[in-house]
Structure formats: structure tokens, C-alpha cells
């Protein structure tokens, strides 16, 4: 092929005959590019906080006597924040890699009390918001959701914490659960910064962020939605994203009826 993605090998075989082997290398190349990008991204994400920590430590070593106790505490606090950031990055990378290598069958299918879980996630979001937003909770339909409580908790709280992080103070966040005969849906709606539709198809890629600076400022790693997507897929569900720039977003995880055990019709 002109783009060089078809490799043809001609091997002499039994006298005049030739054996022709060809393979499409475009898929291999794509995988290799994904792998290379991933390593570059991880290295970059790790290098930034490490440079900050290293810089603070060197400054302190060079001039410890020149700094007041308050200055030293200030430096150490900033360095400690960076180390928390690296820890979170590594934890999320490990979560992602466990999700990617684990077959769906490996989910322990326990009946998870969906309403209880949603209430727990809403309480956590309330703490994270620390009074900066008004939060409301909508619950319709008690149901047990079959799946891994740990994974579902991680996905639900990821969406809730994103709403808190991408909604300016004074905004409103709604966290909800609805279970019906057709499906069960968990959603988080906010009236925050919103997302240009052009970005939506790429949001679940590892390290994809609309605004890198803003994500960093709020402690983001760019891995949250990649994790959510894996978890919802492992539970045979889908992630539905609706958003409008400057108006707000709605992220929903929809689970099919076979994943639900209705407790009250
Ligand atoms: P991050 O750690 O950067 O938040 P995520 O994978 O959770 O990573 O999200 C990817 C990107 O999607 C974010 O960087 C942000 O640009 C966008 N995003 C996610 N949730 C929201 C939201 N509720 N409102 C606006 N933008 C969002």
C-alpha cells in the first residue's frame, strides 16, 4: 500500500515457486503508537510533580537558615500535595491496569443496594464541595444492582467529584438514581463549565482533558473517565454524556434490566 501499512515478504520456496506472506501492519503500528503515547503521558505526569518536590527540597537544603518556620511549612505543604498527586496517579494507573487485564467474568456479582450507594456518594460529594454548591438527590426505584460494589462506588464517585470540580462555586449539582423495567440509570447533572461537543467522544481516553491546567489545579489525573468507562462496560452498561459549553453537563451510567433486581416495583 502507498501508506506503507501492508508488508509483503517473498520467500524462495521449492525451486521456482515463491511463498508470499503479507500482513497488515497498520493495526500493529496503531497499538505501538498507543503504547508509546501512554508511556510518554505517564512519564510527563510523573515528572511534573517530581520536579516541584525536588525543587522545594533543593531550595530548603540550600538555604534552610534563610527561611522562617512558616516558609518551611509552606514549602513542605506544597511538596506534600505533589506527593499525594503522584500517589493518586499511581493508584489510578493500577486500577486501570487491573480493569484492563481482568475479564468481565471476574466481577464478583454481589447485589449492590443502588440507593444506599448513591446516598453514600452524595454524602461524599457534599464533603468535597464544602458548601460551595447546592446539591440535590433524586431517587426513584429501589433496586439491587448486580456487580462489584467497589467498582460501582469508584465509578459513581468519579462522576460526582468531576461535577464538583468542574462547577464553579454557587452552582447546582444533582445526583440521581432511577430504576425501571427497562434499565437502571445513575446520573450526575451540573450547571458548571460544560464541554464543547467536539471533545465528548474523546473524554474516556486515558489522559484526555479539555483543559489540562484546570484539571491539574483541581487535582485531576485525566484517568477518571477512562476508569468509569471500563467499569460501566464490565457491568454491560453504557456511559451517556450530554454537555453544553458554558451551560453544564449530564453524565449517566445506564445498566440493562438483567443487571437489576427490583425490590419495589
Ligand atoms: P480529570 O482527572 O482531568 O478530571 P477525567 O477523566 O475525570 O479526568 O475527565 C476528563 C476531562 O473531562 C476533564 O479533564 C474535563 O475536561 C472533562 N470533564 C469531566 N467531567 C466534567 C464535568 N462535569 N464538567 C465539565 N468537564 C468535565
CSV table of C-alpha atoms and ligand atoms in Angstrom, one decimal:
chain,number,residue,atom,x,y,z
A,1,UNK,CA,0.0,0.0,0.0
A,2,UNK,CA,1.1,3.5,-0.6
A,3,UNK,CA,0.9,4.4,3.1
A,4,UNK,CA,3.3,1.5,3.8
A,5,UNK,CA,0.9,-0.4,6.0
A,6,UNK,CA,1.0,-3.6,4.0
A,7,UNK,CA,4.1,-5.7,4.4
A,8,UNK,CA,4.8,-8.3,1.8
A,9,UNK,CA,7.5,-10.9,2.2
A,10,UNK,CA,8.5,-13.0,-0.9
A,11,UNK,CA,10.4,-16.1,0.1
A,12,UNK,CA,12.0,-18.5,-2.5
A,13,UNK,CA,10.3,-21.9,-2.0
A,14,UNK,CA,10.8,-25.3,-3.7
A,15,UNK,CA,12.7,-24.2,-6.8
A,16,UNK,CA,10.8,-21.7,-8.9
A,17,UNK,CA,7.8,-21.4,-6.6
A,18,UNK,CA,7.6,-18.5,-4.2
A,19,UNK,CA,5.8,-18.2,-1.0
A,20,UNK,CA,4.2,-14.8,-0.5
A,21,UNK,CA,3.4,-13.6,3.0
A,22,UNK,CA,1.7,-10.4,3.6
A,23,UNK,CA,0.4,-8.7,6.7
A,24,UNK,CA,-1.3,-5.5,7.5
A,25,UNK,CA,1.0,-3.7,9.9
A,26,UNK,CA,-1.4,-0.7,10.4
A,27,UNK,CA,-3.0,-2.4,13.4
A,28,UNK,CA,0.4,-3.2,14.9
A,29,UNK,CA,1.6,0.3,14.3
A,30,UNK,CA,-1.5,1.8,15.9
A,31,UNK,CA,-1.0,-0.3,19.0
A,32,UNK,CA,2.6,0.7,19.2
A,33,UNK,CA,1.6,4.3,18.9
A,34,UNK,CA,-0.9,3.9,21.7
A,35,UNK,CA,1.7,2.3,23.9
A,36,UNK,CA,4.3,5.0,23.1
A,37,UNK,CA,1.8,7.8,23.8
A,38,UNK,CA,0.9,6.1,27.1
A,39,UNK,CA,4.5,5.8,28.3
A,40,UNK,CA,5.1,9.5,27.3
A,41,UNK,CA,2.0,10.6,29.1
A,42,UNK,CA,2.8,8.7,32.3
A,43,UNK,CA,6.4,10.0,32.3
A,44,UNK,CA,5.2,13.5,31.8
A,45,UNK,CA,2.6,13.3,34.5
A,46,UNK,CA,5.1,11.9,37.0
A,47,UNK,CA,7.9,14.3,36.0
A,48,UNK,CA,5.9,17.5,36.8
A,49,UNK,CA,5.2,16.8,40.5
A,50,UNK,CA,8.7,15.2,41.0
A,51,UNK,CA,10.3,18.4,39.6
A,52,UNK,CA,8.3,20.5,42.0
A,53,UNK,CA,9.2,18.3,45.0
A,54,UNK,CA,12.8,18.2,44.0
A,55,UNK,CA,12.9,22.0,43.6
A,56,UNK,CA,11.4,22.6,47.0
A,57,UNK,CA,13.8,20.2,48.7
A,58,UNK,CA,16.9,21.8,47.0
A,59,UNK,CA,15.7,25.3,48.0
A,60,UNK,CA,15.4,24.1,51.6
A,61,UNK,CA,18.8,22.4,51.6
A,62,UNK,CA,20.5,25.4,50.1
A,63,UNK,CA,19.0,28.0,52.5
A,64,UNK,CA,17.3,26.4,55.4
A,65,UNK,CA,18.6,29.2,57.7
A,66,UNK,CA,17.2,31.9,55.5
A,67,UNK,CA,13.6,30.7,55.8
A,68,UNK,CA,11.1,31.3,58.6
A,69,UNK,CA,9.3,28.4,60.1
A,70,UNK,CA,6.2,29.5,58.2
A,71,UNK,CA,8.0,29.5,54.9
A,72,UNK,CA,9.3,26.0,55.6
A,73,UNK,CA,5.9,24.7,56.4
A,74,UNK,CA,4.5,26.3,53.3
A,75,UNK,CA,7.1,24.6,51.1
A,76,UNK,CA,6.6,21.2,52.8
A,77,UNK,CA,2.8,21.5,52.4
A,78,UNK,CA,3.2,22.2,48.7
A,79,UNK,CA,5.6,19.3,48.3
A,80,UNK,CA,3.3,17.0,50.3
A,81,UNK,CA,0.4,17.9,47.9
A,82,UNK,CA,2.5,16.9,45.0
A,83,UNK,CA,3.3,13.6,46.6
A,84,UNK,CA,-0.4,13.0,47.2
A,85,UNK,CA,-0.9,13.7,43.5
A,86,UNK,CA,1.7,11.2,42.4
A,87,UNK,CA,0.2,8.6,44.8
A,88,UNK,CA,-3.3,9.2,43.3
A,89,UNK,CA,-1.9,8.9,39.8
A,90,UNK,CA,-0.2,5.6,40.6
A,91,UNK,CA,-3.4,4.2,42.3
A,92,UNK,CA,-5.5,5.1,39.3
A,93,UNK,CA,-3.0,3.6,36.9
A,94,UNK,CA,-3.1,0.4,38.9
A,95,UNK,CA,-6.9,0.4,38.9
A,96,UNK,CA,-6.9,0.9,35.2
A,97,UNK,CA,-4.5,-1.8,34.5
A,98,UNK,CA,-6.4,-4.2,36.8
A,99,UNK,CA,-9.6,-3.3,34.9
A,100,UNK,CA,-8.0,-3.8,31.5
A,101,UNK,CA,-6.5,-7.2,32.3
A,102,UNK,CA,-9.5,-8.6,34.3
A,103,UNK,CA,-12.1,-10.4,32.2
A,104,UNK,CA,-15.7,-9.3,32.8
A,105,UNK,CA,-16.4,-12.7,34.3
A,106,UNK,CA,-14.1,-11.8,37.1
A,107,UNK,CA,-16.6,-9.3,38.6
A,108,UNK,CA,-18.0,-10.7,41.8
A,109,UNK,CA,-21.7,-10.3,41.2
A,110,UNK,CA,-23.0,-9.2,44.5
A,111,UNK,CA,-26.4,-7.5,44.8
A,112,UNK,CA,-25.4,-3.8,45.5
A,113,UNK,CA,-28.1,-1.6,47.1
A,114,UNK,CA,-28.1,1.1,44.5
A,115,UNK,CA,-30.0,3.7,46.5
A,116,UNK,CA,-27.7,3.2,49.5
A,117,UNK,CA,-24.6,3.6,47.3
A,118,UNK,CA,-26.0,6.7,45.7
A,119,UNK,CA,-26.7,8.3,49.1
A,120,UNK,CA,-23.2,7.4,50.2
A,121,UNK,CA,-21.7,9.0,47.1
A,122,UNK,CA,-23.9,12.1,47.5
A,123,UNK,CA,-22.7,12.5,51.1
A,124,UNK,CA,-19.1,12.3,49.9
A,125,UNK,CA,-19.8,14.9,47.2
A,126,UNK,CA,-21.2,17.2,49.9
A,127,UNK,CA,-18.0,16.9,51.9
A,128,UNK,CA,-15.9,17.6,48.7
A,129,UNK,CA,-18.0,20.6,47.8
A,130,UNK,CA,-17.6,22.0,51.3
A,131,UNK,CA,-20.6,24.2,50.9
A,132,UNK,CA,-19.6,25.7,47.6
A,133,UNK,CA,-22.5,24.2,45.7
A,134,UNK,CA,-26.1,23.2,46.3
A,135,UNK,CA,-26.5,19.5,46.0
A,136,UNK,CA,-29.8,17.7,45.4
A,137,UNK,CA,-30.5,14.0,45.4
A,138,UNK,CA,-33.2,12.3,43.3
A,139,UNK,CA,-34.0,8.7,43.9
A,140,UNK,CA,-36.7,6.7,42.1
A,141,UNK,CA,-36.9,2.9,42.4
A,142,UNK,CA,-35.2,0.7,45.0
A,143,UNK,CA,-33.2,-1.9,43.2
A,144,UNK,CA,-30.2,-4.1,43.8
A,145,UNK,CA,-27.6,-3.7,41.0
A,146,UNK,CA,-25.6,-6.8,40.3
A,147,UNK,CA,-21.9,-6.1,40.2
A,148,UNK,CA,-18.9,-5.1,42.2
A,149,UNK,CA,-19.7,-2.6,44.9
A,150,UNK,CA,-16.1,-1.4,45.0
A,151,UNK,CA,-16.1,-0.7,41.2
A,152,UNK,CA,-19.5,0.8,41.2
A,153,UNK,CA,-18.6,3.1,44.1
A,154,UNK,CA,-15.5,4.2,42.3
A,155,UNK,CA,-17.4,5.0,39.1
A,156,UNK,CA,-20.3,6.8,40.8
A,157,UNK,CA,-18.0,8.9,42.9
A,158,UNK,CA,-15.8,9.7,40.0
A,159,UNK,CA,-18.7,11.3,38.2
A,160,UNK,CA,-19.9,13.1,41.3
A,161,UNK,CA,-16.4,14.5,42.1
A,162,UNK,CA,-16.0,15.7,38.5
A,163,UNK,CA,-19.2,17.7,38.8
A,164,UNK,CA,-17.9,19.3,42.0
A,165,UNK,CA,-14.5,20.0,40.4
A,166,UNK,CA,-15.9,21.5,37.1
A,167,UNK,CA,-18.7,23.5,38.6
A,168,UNK,CA,-17.8,27.0,39.9
A,169,UNK,CA,-18.9,28.0,43.4
A,170,UNK,CA,-22.6,28.8,43.6
A,171,UNK,CA,-23.5,26.1,41.1
A,172,UNK,CA,-26.0,23.3,41.4
A,173,UNK,CA,-25.3,19.6,41.2
A,174,UNK,CA,-28.0,16.9,41.0
A,175,UNK,CA,-27.1,13.3,41.8
A,176,UNK,CA,-29.7,10.7,40.9
A,177,UNK,CA,-30.8,7.1,40.5
A,178,UNK,CA,-33.8,5.8,38.6
A,179,UNK,CA,-34.7,2.1,38.2
A,180,UNK,CA,-37.5,1.0,35.9
A,181,UNK,CA,-38.4,-2.1,34.0
A,182,UNK,CA,-36.2,-1.2,31.0
A,183,UNK,CA,-33.0,-0.2,32.8
A,184,UNK,CA,-31.4,1.4,35.8
A,185,UNK,CA,-29.7,4.8,35.5
A,186,UNK,CA,-27.3,6.7,37.8
A,187,UNK,CA,-26.7,10.3,36.7
A,188,UNK,CA,-24.9,13.4,37.8
A,189,UNK,CA,-26.0,16.7,36.4
A,190,UNK,CA,-24.3,20.0,36.9
A,191,UNK,CA,-24.6,23.6,35.7
A,192,UNK,CA,-20.8,24.0,35.6
A,193,UNK,CA,-18.4,24.9,32.8
A,194,UNK,CA,-19.7,22.3,30.3
A,195,UNK,CA,-17.9,20.7,27.4
A,196,UNK,CA,-17.7,21.6,23.7
A,197,UNK,CA,-19.3,18.7,21.9
A,198,UNK,CA,-16.2,18.2,19.8
A,199,UNK,CA,-14.4,16.9,22.9
A,200,UNK,CA,-17.1,14.5,24.1
A,201,UNK,CA,-16.1,11.4,22.0
A,202,UNK,CA,-12.5,11.5,23.4
A,203,UNK,CA,-13.3,12.2,27.1
A,204,UNK,CA,-12.9,8.5,28.1
A,205,UNK,CA,-9.4,8.2,26.6
A,206,UNK,CA,-6.6,7.9,29.1
A,207,UNK,CA,-5.1,11.3,29.9
A,208,UNK,CA,-7.6,13.2,27.7
A,209,UNK,CA,-8.5,16.5,29.2
A,210,UNK,CA,-10.3,19.5,27.7
A,211,UNK,CA,-8.2,21.9,29.8
A,212,UNK,CA,-5.0,20.4,31.2
A,213,UNK,CA,-4.3,23.4,33.5
A,214,UNK,CA,-7.8,23.3,35.1
A,215,UNK,CA,-7.7,19.5,35.6
A,216,UNK,CA,-4.4,19.8,37.4
A,217,UNK,CA,-5.5,22.7,39.6
A,218,UNK,CA,-8.4,20.6,40.8
A,219,UNK,CA,-6.2,17.5,41.4
A,220,UNK,CA,-7.2,15.6,38.3
A,221,UNK,CA,-5.2,12.9,36.6
A,222,UNK,CA,-7.1,12.6,33.3
A,223,UNK,CA,-7.8,8.9,34.1
A,224,UNK,CA,-11.2,9.2,35.9
A,225,UNK,CA,-13.5,8.8,32.9
A,226,UNK,CA,-11.3,6.0,31.4
A,227,UNK,CA,-11.9,4.1,34.6
A,228,UNK,CA,-15.6,4.9,34.6
A,229,UNK,CA,-16.0,3.7,31.0
A,230,UNK,CA,-14.2,0.4,31.8
A,231,UNK,CA,-16.4,-0.2,34.9
A,232,UNK,CA,-19.7,0.5,33.1
A,233,UNK,CA,-18.7,-1.7,30.2
A,234,UNK,CA,-17.8,-4.6,32.6
A,235,UNK,CA,-21.3,-4.2,34.0
A,236,UNK,CA,-22.8,-4.4,30.5
A,237,UNK,CA,-23.9,-0.8,30.8
A,238,UNK,CA,-23.2,2.3,28.8
A,239,UNK,CA,-21.9,5.8,29.7
A,240,UNK,CA,-24.0,8.6,28.2
A,241,UNK,CA,-22.6,12.1,28.2
A,242,UNK,CA,-24.6,15.2,27.4
A,243,UNK,CA,-23.0,18.6,27.7
A,244,UNK,CA,-23.1,22.1,26.5
A,245,UNK,CA,-20.2,24.5,26.8
A,246,UNK,CA,-20.9,27.2,29.4
A,247,UNK,CA,-24.2,25.6,30.5
A,248,UNK,CA,-23.3,22.3,32.2
A,249,UNK,CA,-23.2,18.6,31.8
A,250,UNK,CA,-25.0,15.4,32.5
A,251,UNK,CA,-23.1,12.1,32.8
A,252,UNK,CA,-25.2,8.9,33.1
A,253,UNK,CA,-24.4,5.3,33.6
A,254,UNK,CA,-27.2,3.1,32.2
A,255,UNK,CA,-27.5,-0.6,33.2
A,256,UNK,CA,-29.6,-3.1,31.4
A,257,UNK,CA,-32.5,-4.8,33.1
A,258,UNK,CA,-30.7,-8.2,33.6
A,259,UNK,CA,-28.4,-6.4,36.0
A,260,UNK,CA,-31.2,-5.2,38.2
A,261,UNK,CA,-33.2,-6.9,40.9
A,262,UNK,CA,-36.1,-4.7,41.6
A,263,UNK,CA,-37.0,-4.5,45.3
A,264,UNK,CA,-40.2,-2.5,44.9
A,265,UNK,CA,-41.9,-2.3,41.5
B,1,LIG,P1,-9.6,14.7,35.2
B,1,LIG,O1,-8.9,14.0,36.2
B,1,LIG,O2,-8.8,15.6,34.3
B,1,LIG,O3,-10.9,15.3,35.7
B,1,LIG,P2,-11.4,12.8,33.8
B,1,LIG,O4,-11.0,11.6,33.0
B,1,LIG,O5,-12.2,12.5,35.0
B,1,LIG,O6,-10.0,13.5,34.2
B,1,LIG,O7,-12.2,13.8,32.9
B,1,LIG,C1,-11.6,14.1,31.6
B,1,LIG,C2,-11.9,15.5,31.2
B,1,LIG,O8,-13.3,15.7,31.0
B,1,LIG,C3,-11.6,16.6,32.3
B,1,LIG,O9,-10.3,16.9,32.3
B,1,LIG,C4,-12.6,17.7,31.9
B,1,LIG,O10,-12.0,18.5,30.9
B,1,LIG,C5,-13.8,16.9,31.4
B,1,LIG,N1,-14.9,16.8,32.4
B,1,LIG,C6,-15.2,15.7,33.1
B,1,LIG,N2,-16.3,15.9,33.9
B,1,LIG,C7,-16.7,17.2,33.6
B,1,LIG,C8,-17.8,18.0,34.1
B,1,LIG,N3,-18.7,17.5,35.0
B,1,LIG,N4,-17.9,19.2,33.6
B,1,LIG,C9,-17.0,19.7,32.6
B,1,LIG,N5,-15.9,19.0,32.2
B,1,LIG,C10,-15.8,17.7,32.6
